[in-house]
Structures are given as structure tokens and as C-alpha cells.
């Protein structure tokens, strides 16, 4: 095969021979080598950047052969043999030979270029080799009217620049010195980028900088030439200029056909329509969920009650209905909302659209914060209800106890004031006076015994006030009456005793039997009163230990009944003895005991009452024991079920987390297993419902503690909801990864490699990497990141893409999105504009009829409704601005 200037395919030999010929004739300019080195370096980097790397020094960076092999793989699209990774000279020579063998396999016979010269850093040989690669892969395929590559490229330049003033392309050195030829090539294909009319032949430096800047910014052609070198060199190096011009040729070659352009537009518009639908659905679901939370929060935050036990129990039942019926559908709605949001964001990333920002106050974080506030309010509301129930139950018990003790005390004090104020002792005989005095002593003893009862009544009233009993006013009034009366009784008792002592000097005769009866009867009577009160006293217990303690105390009390029976018989016998003496001696008024108002009948009646109350107390305690045994059974029943359900939820959560780490099979396998877990979880729901029923029975039985399990219904509810959320989130993530793989053409092996590398550096299995871990992961995947300042800057730019919010972590979705973009091609605004330009026959605007002719009806109407009118020059009625429309698809938009 022949090439331009008579150079054969033996590129190396021709390159060196021509260099030697020019050097002998004095035509070789040292600046050429500098221009070639800069141009060839830029050309190599324009391809190496596709592999995420670059070279700085062309005669040094290719010495080990690694980047040379990578360059050939990028520009050829083929895979070279695996390179040697050693650092010895023979390793480098082996790698360079693999690259040279690949060039030779493409029909190129290299002469005078050996691997040793490249490894030794021979600049001329290295430049000759790169020129060989440029000729073979960038220039050789250029064909215009069956001319050679160089002639064809020159003819292409001449035809494209023919209409332009002051441009006459005859060669690849002097014809491009003033920069107008470069500007003309750009203006011919992209008139929107350069205003050619404002350029002047007298400003070559400005012309060259304009062309190079525009090509780099809009055509993705890096700067390969230095404007100062071109101007100051008498004859610029034509290889450098040919290399740079060939990039223009490839950038402008072959517009896409109308059908391809139309298909691309249809694809873009279809994605946009689907994204709009997902955005509207997200806004609707978010508004509905936030409104429900807003309506529910005041009810959960309310702490108003009628201060009655029935009212609080009604509120507790309303709360159970809310947790059982009203909240579960909202949990499902929240999961669906998060799933739709993640799917939408994934589709936007895959279609190169900006991320979707929900309306203010409706972001995922806003919804999560509102939901968290709802759960905290629920927990606080339930705790308040239970605490209020316990408080009101205790209040009712205390109120009944106060009434019972106050009734007993008032019964005892009834008539006592009149008795103490009586002057009956003044008409008594001596023995009667003595009897009255002893009777008064017995009363004082009884009065002292009642001091504890009055103190108990006052203490109960104080506790009712502290606990804010709803009828504290009447309690306080009654307590005050009892205390005032008690003070009066004390004063009256002291006054009567003084009077009796005064009369005692006269009346000395004492009836021993009556006195003995009074002394024994008074404490026994007090014991009987206290015992009757204890036997009818109400109690509240919550555990088996408490009721067993009461039963044990009652058994101890029953053990003392034998001694009490002896005391009772002794007291009754005293009365019988008095009756016998009175009957025998006919003592007037002798049957009346002057020392006490108690009678044998009183003692007998009270003793009979005590004997009847004992079995009743036995029955009451037995009933309470059965109740506590039932409560114990409920505790064990709940614990037995909870100790099975709780570990099951934890195992399912661990299994779902393991699948979410991507460690088990392909994505389809992971999705299948996750859906199996989802079905298993829903099939397990009857166990949760059964546990809820047991828990309701536990609460209705006022059971507040359970020592048989560490699980509570609240922790199991939260675990259940977290398990459902984790399964839905992982299913959504796997579906998004499948969507990414299928839409971008990523193989399962690549996804496995990405996941394996990510998991390797995710030591703690958190699903995210720190910047340093992310950097190490990129390097492990062959991503070259320099250790100099430029490498740090490059890494920071990458980090800004995968962590735009600067959270300090890189999640797997962002990592996969980045690696996908690095591995595949995506649509851009420029591609869509080029496609519309083809449909518009190179016009800067497009007509509705052209859209309806080339696009499906619904998408044609979609474009017509959204495209703004064309306001540029040479417009016609109805013309539409497709450039602004295409730019809006990929920029900040209200779509």
C-alpha cells in the first residue's frame, strides 16, 4: 500500500530517511520536533482520556509499553495481549514488542523502529512510531474521490474553505499559519460558534487562539498546536498540522441520517414524559402523606382527658384502633413513595438529566423527618395513656380507702363530744364516780389508739391532693372536719379528766370486775375494729409475689385467732361473773359498767363479724390469686410468641442485608430471592397479628411488665416495619441496578466486578465508602489517578460527581452510575441538537410539519407545544427554536 509523498507502509524507514534528507539540505527546523512532540502528546491524550489516563512526556511515558498498549486498544477497539507487570528492562521491551507486533498485524511494516529505542527514550524513534500510528488509525482511512489520505484530506480542506475570503489551502504548513483556515473549517460546519466576518488576516494570533479555544470547548478537540510556534516558525511542521486537521475531519464527518436522529429524539422525549409522570405521582403521594401526618399529630400530642379512668380507657382503645387499622396503609404508602423517588432519580441519572428536586417541604428527608416525629408522638402518647391509667386507678383506690376510713372514724366519734360535755358524774355515788373515772380512762386509751387512724386519713387526703384527684375539694373539707373534731375531742377529754380528778377524793369505791372488763374490752374492741377494717380493706397487686405476700400475711393473722378466742372467752366470762354477783347480791345498777360503754353483746357481735369476714377474705385473696395466675399465663404466652417472632425478624433482616450487599449471585437471582423473602414476610404476618391480640389481652389485664422476654410489642412493630422497608428498598435498588445494566449495556461480569471491588473496600458493610476507600477502589479497577497535584485535582472533580452534596461518603448507586458513565456512551444536548438540525435540513429552526412528518404523532405534538418560537434571523411564520428546547432537556428546567 502506498501513502502520501511516496511514503510506503514501511513507515519507520521512510520517516527516518526523510528526516536525514531534510537535515542534510538544511531544511530541518528544530522547532518541528518541539511542535510534533506537543501535537502528538495532545493527540495521544485525546484518546487515553477515554481510559481515564494521560501522558505528560511522550519520550518517557511510553517506555514501559503499558500506556502504548492502552493507546492502541482505545483507538482500535481491540484487545491486546496481557502486558507484563514487571519493572525490569526485559519486561518493558516485551510490552513494547507486543504493541509493535499489533501495529504490524494491521499491515504496517515498521523499519528502523525497535523496542529497545522506545524503551531507551529515543525521542525521534518515539515520534516516528506515534506518527506511524496516526497515519494508520487517523489519516489512512480518509478517502475523498479515491485519492490518497493526505491528498484527500487536503482536498476536503480546500472544498470546505473555498467560499471563504483570504483562505487558500495549498499545503499543511504555510496555508494554516494565519489561523483563518482553521476558523473557516469550524464556521462551515458550526456557524453558530464563530463570527467569521469579524476575523482579520492581520491578526493571526487572535485567529489561531479563537479556533483552538472553540475546538477545545465545543468540538472536544484538545489544543495540539501552539499559536506562537506556528507564527514564529518559517515553515510549521506539516505532520503536526495534518494530525490536528484530521481531528477536524473526524469531528465533522458524516451527519446522522434522519431516521437515526428521529429515533434519538423519540427516545429522549419518551424518557422525559415518563419522568414527568413519576414527578407528578411523587408530588401527589407526598402531599397526601404529609397532610395525613399533619392531621394526626394534634390528636397524638393532645393530653386532655376528663381525669376519669373510663375516659382514659376509651382513648387507649382509640389508639389501638389507629395502630391496627389507620397506620398500616400509610406505612405502605411511605414505602411506595420512596420506591418511586429512587426509580425516578435512577432514570434521570441514566438519561443524563438533572436530579429531581421535589417541591419545598416534600423532599424524602422532609417526609422522613415528619414520619419520625409521628413515631415519637405515638410513643409519647401511648406512654402517657398507660401512665394516666395507672395514676387514675390508684386515685380511685385511694379515694375509696379515704371514704372507708373516714366513715369508720365518724361512726366512732359520733356522740363523743356530747358524752365528754355531760355532767352526769355530779349526781353519781362514789362507786358510780369511780366507774365514770375508769370509763374516762378507758376512753382516753381508745382515743390514743385512734390517733393513728386520724393520721392515716390526713396522709391519704394529702396523697389525693398530690395526685390531683378530681374531687379534692370535698376530700379536703371532710378531712378538715375530722381534724377539727379531733382537736375538740382532745380538749374536751382533758377538761373532763380534770373534773373527775377533782371528785375522786370523795368517790373511791371501785368495782374491780367492771374495771377489769373495761381494761380488757377496750384494747380487744380496738383490735376487733382494726381487724374488721383490715379484713375489708381493698388492695391492688400486679405480680404473683405481691398476692402471695398478702396471702402469707393473712395466714399469719389466722394463726393468731386462737389467742384472740381465748381473750374473747376471758372477757365474756368477766361479764358473766358480774352478772352472777349482781344477781346474787342484788346490787342496784350493778349490771351497768361505769368504766366502759362496751358490752358483752358488742364484743360478741364484733367477734362474730370477724369470724365471718375471715373466709370472705380467703375467697377474695383466692380470686386475686387466680387473676394473677391468669396474668402470669398471658405473660408467658406473649413471651413464648415474642421470643420466636423477634429472632425471626432479626434473621430475615440479616439475610436481606446480606443480599443487599450484592454477594449472592446475579442481580436477577438477588431480585428473585428478595421477592421470595417479601412473600415469606407477608406470609408470616398472621404471627404478628396473633401477637397483637395477645398484647391487647395483656394491656386489658393491666400487665405492665414481663420478665420472660426482652421484646416489647413496640420493638416488634418497629422491627417488622423496618424489615418491610428494607426489603422494598433493596428490591428497588436491585431493579435500578438491572435498569442501569440493561440500558447501558453493562455486562453481568462488569457489575459483579464493580460490586466486588466496592464490597472489598466497604470493610464495615455500611453500603458506602469514604473518599480514601473510593480512591483505592478506583485504582483497583485500573483507574489511573496521579499522586501529584493534578491527580488530586482530578480526583476532587470525580468526587464532586459521585458526592455532589459533600456528605463525605460515596454510596454504591453513585459509584455504579459513575462507572457506568465511564464505560458507556450517553445522550447529550449537542447530539439532540444535531439530530434536530438533520430533520430541519441544516436550518437553525424547524417547522411543525417537519416534526409531524418525522416523529410519531404524540411526540411531535409534545415538541410543538413545548418548543419556543424561533426569534433568530431568516425565520418564517411558525418556526420553532429546537436549540433552546434541546438545551432545556438537559439543564435546569420546570419539567
Short mmCIF file of N, CA, C and O in Angstrom, two decimals, residues 539-548 621-635 701-703:
data_model
loop_
_atom_site.label_atom_id
_atom_site.label_comp_id
_atom_site.label_asym_id
_atom_site.label_seq_id
_atom_site.Cartn_x
_atom_site.Cartn_y
_atom_site.Cartn_z
N UNK A 539 -57.29 -3.77 98.06
CA UNK A 539 -55.86 -3.82 97.69
C UNK A 539 -55.74 -3.93 96.16
O UNK A 539 -56.67 -4.33 95.47
N UNK A 540 -54.54 -3.55 95.67
CA UNK A 540 -54.21 -3.68 94.23
C UNK A 540 -52.82 -4.32 94.13
O UNK A 540 -51.87 -3.84 94.76
N UNK A 541 -52.73 -5.41 93.39
CA UNK A 541 -51.45 -6.07 93.16
C UNK A 541 -51.25 -6.26 91.66
O UNK A 541 -52.21 -6.29 90.89
N UNK A 542 -49.99 -6.41 91.29
CA UNK A 542 -49.66 -6.57 89.87
C UNK A 542 -48.83 -7.82 89.60
O UNK A 542 -48.60 -8.15 88.43
N UNK A 543 -48.34 -8.48 90.64
CA UNK A 543 -47.49 -9.65 90.43
C UNK A 543 -47.92 -10.77 91.36
O UNK A 543 -48.63 -10.58 92.35
N UNK A 544 -47.46 -11.98 91.05
CA UNK A 544 -47.71 -13.14 91.89
C UNK A 544 -47.07 -12.96 93.26
O UNK A 544 -47.63 -13.37 94.29
N UNK A 545 -45.90 -12.33 93.28
CA UNK A 545 -45.20 -12.14 94.55
C UNK A 545 -46.03 -11.28 95.50
O UNK A 545 -46.08 -11.54 96.72
N UNK A 546 -46.67 -10.24 94.95
CA UNK A 546 -47.45 -9.35 95.81
C UNK A 546 -48.66 -10.08 96.41
O UNK A 546 -48.94 -9.97 97.62
N UNK A 547 -49.40 -10.83 95.61
CA UNK A 547 -50.59 -11.52 96.13
C UNK A 547 -50.19 -12.64 97.08
O UNK A 547 -50.84 -12.91 98.11
N UNK A 548 -49.05 -13.30 96.77
CA UNK A 548 -48.58 -14.35 97.68
C UNK A 548 -48.16 -13.75 99.02
O UNK A 548 -48.34 -14.37 100.08
N UNK A 621 -58.86 -13.21 98.37
CA UNK A 621 -57.44 -13.45 98.04
C UNK A 621 -57.31 -14.57 97.01
O UNK A 621 -56.45 -14.51 96.11
N UNK A 622 -58.16 -15.62 97.14
CA UNK A 622 -58.09 -16.71 96.16
C UNK A 622 -58.46 -16.21 94.76
O UNK A 622 -57.85 -16.60 93.76
N UNK A 623 -59.50 -15.37 94.70
CA UNK A 623 -59.88 -14.80 93.39
C UNK A 623 -58.74 -13.99 92.79
O UNK A 623 -58.46 -14.06 91.59
N UNK A 624 -58.10 -13.17 93.63
CA UNK A 624 -56.98 -12.35 93.12
C UNK A 624 -55.82 -13.24 92.70
O UNK A 624 -55.12 -12.95 91.73
N UNK A 625 -55.58 -14.35 93.43
CA UNK A 625 -54.51 -15.27 93.05
C UNK A 625 -54.78 -15.87 91.68
O UNK A 625 -53.88 -15.98 90.84
N UNK A 626 -56.07 -16.25 91.44
CA UNK A 626 -56.40 -16.79 90.12
C UNK A 626 -56.19 -15.74 89.03
O UNK A 626 -55.71 -16.05 87.93
N UNK A 627 -56.55 -14.50 89.36
CA UNK A 627 -56.34 -13.41 88.38
C UNK A 627 -54.86 -13.26 88.05
O UNK A 627 -54.46 -13.12 86.89
N UNK A 628 -54.00 -13.24 89.08
CA UNK A 628 -52.57 -13.08 88.84
C UNK A 628 -51.98 -14.29 88.11
O UNK A 628 -51.05 -14.16 87.31
N UNK A 629 -52.54 -15.49 88.41
CA UNK A 629 -52.09 -16.67 87.67
C UNK A 629 -52.44 -16.55 86.20
O UNK A 629 -51.66 -16.93 85.32
N UNK A 630 -53.63 -16.01 85.92
CA UNK A 630 -54.01 -15.78 84.52
C UNK A 630 -53.09 -14.75 83.87
O UNK A 630 -52.68 -14.91 82.72
N UNK A 631 -52.76 -13.68 84.62
CA UNK A 631 -51.83 -12.67 84.09
C UNK A 631 -50.46 -13.30 83.81
O UNK A 631 -49.80 -12.98 82.81
N UNK A 632 -50.03 -14.19 84.71
CA UNK A 632 -48.74 -14.85 84.51
C UNK A 632 -48.78 -15.71 83.25
O UNK A 632 -47.81 -15.78 82.49
N UNK A 633 -49.95 -16.36 83.03
CA UNK A 633 -50.10 -17.17 81.82
C UNK A 633 -50.01 -16.28 80.57
O UNK A 633 -49.37 -16.64 79.58
N UNK A 634 -50.65 -15.08 80.64
CA UNK A 634 -50.58 -14.15 79.50
C UNK A 634 -49.15 -13.69 79.26
O UNK A 634 -48.70 -13.56 78.12
N UNK A 635 -48.42 -13.42 80.36
CA UNK A 635 -47.01 -13.02 80.20
C UNK A 635 -46.23 -14.12 79.49
O UNK A 635 -45.46 -13.85 78.56
N UNK A 701 -55.55 -6.56 80.74
CA UNK A 701 -55.37 -7.11 82.09
C UNK A 701 -54.45 -6.23 82.93
O UNK A 701 -54.06 -6.61 84.03
N UNK A 702 -54.09 -5.05 82.40
CA UNK A 702 -53.27 -4.08 83.14
C UNK A 702 -51.92 -4.68 83.54
O UNK A 702 -51.41 -4.50 84.65
N UNK A 703 -51.31 -5.43 82.61
CA UNK A 703 -49.99 -6.00 82.84
C UNK A 703 -48.97 -5.07 82.20
O UNK A 703 -49.02 -4.81 80.99
#
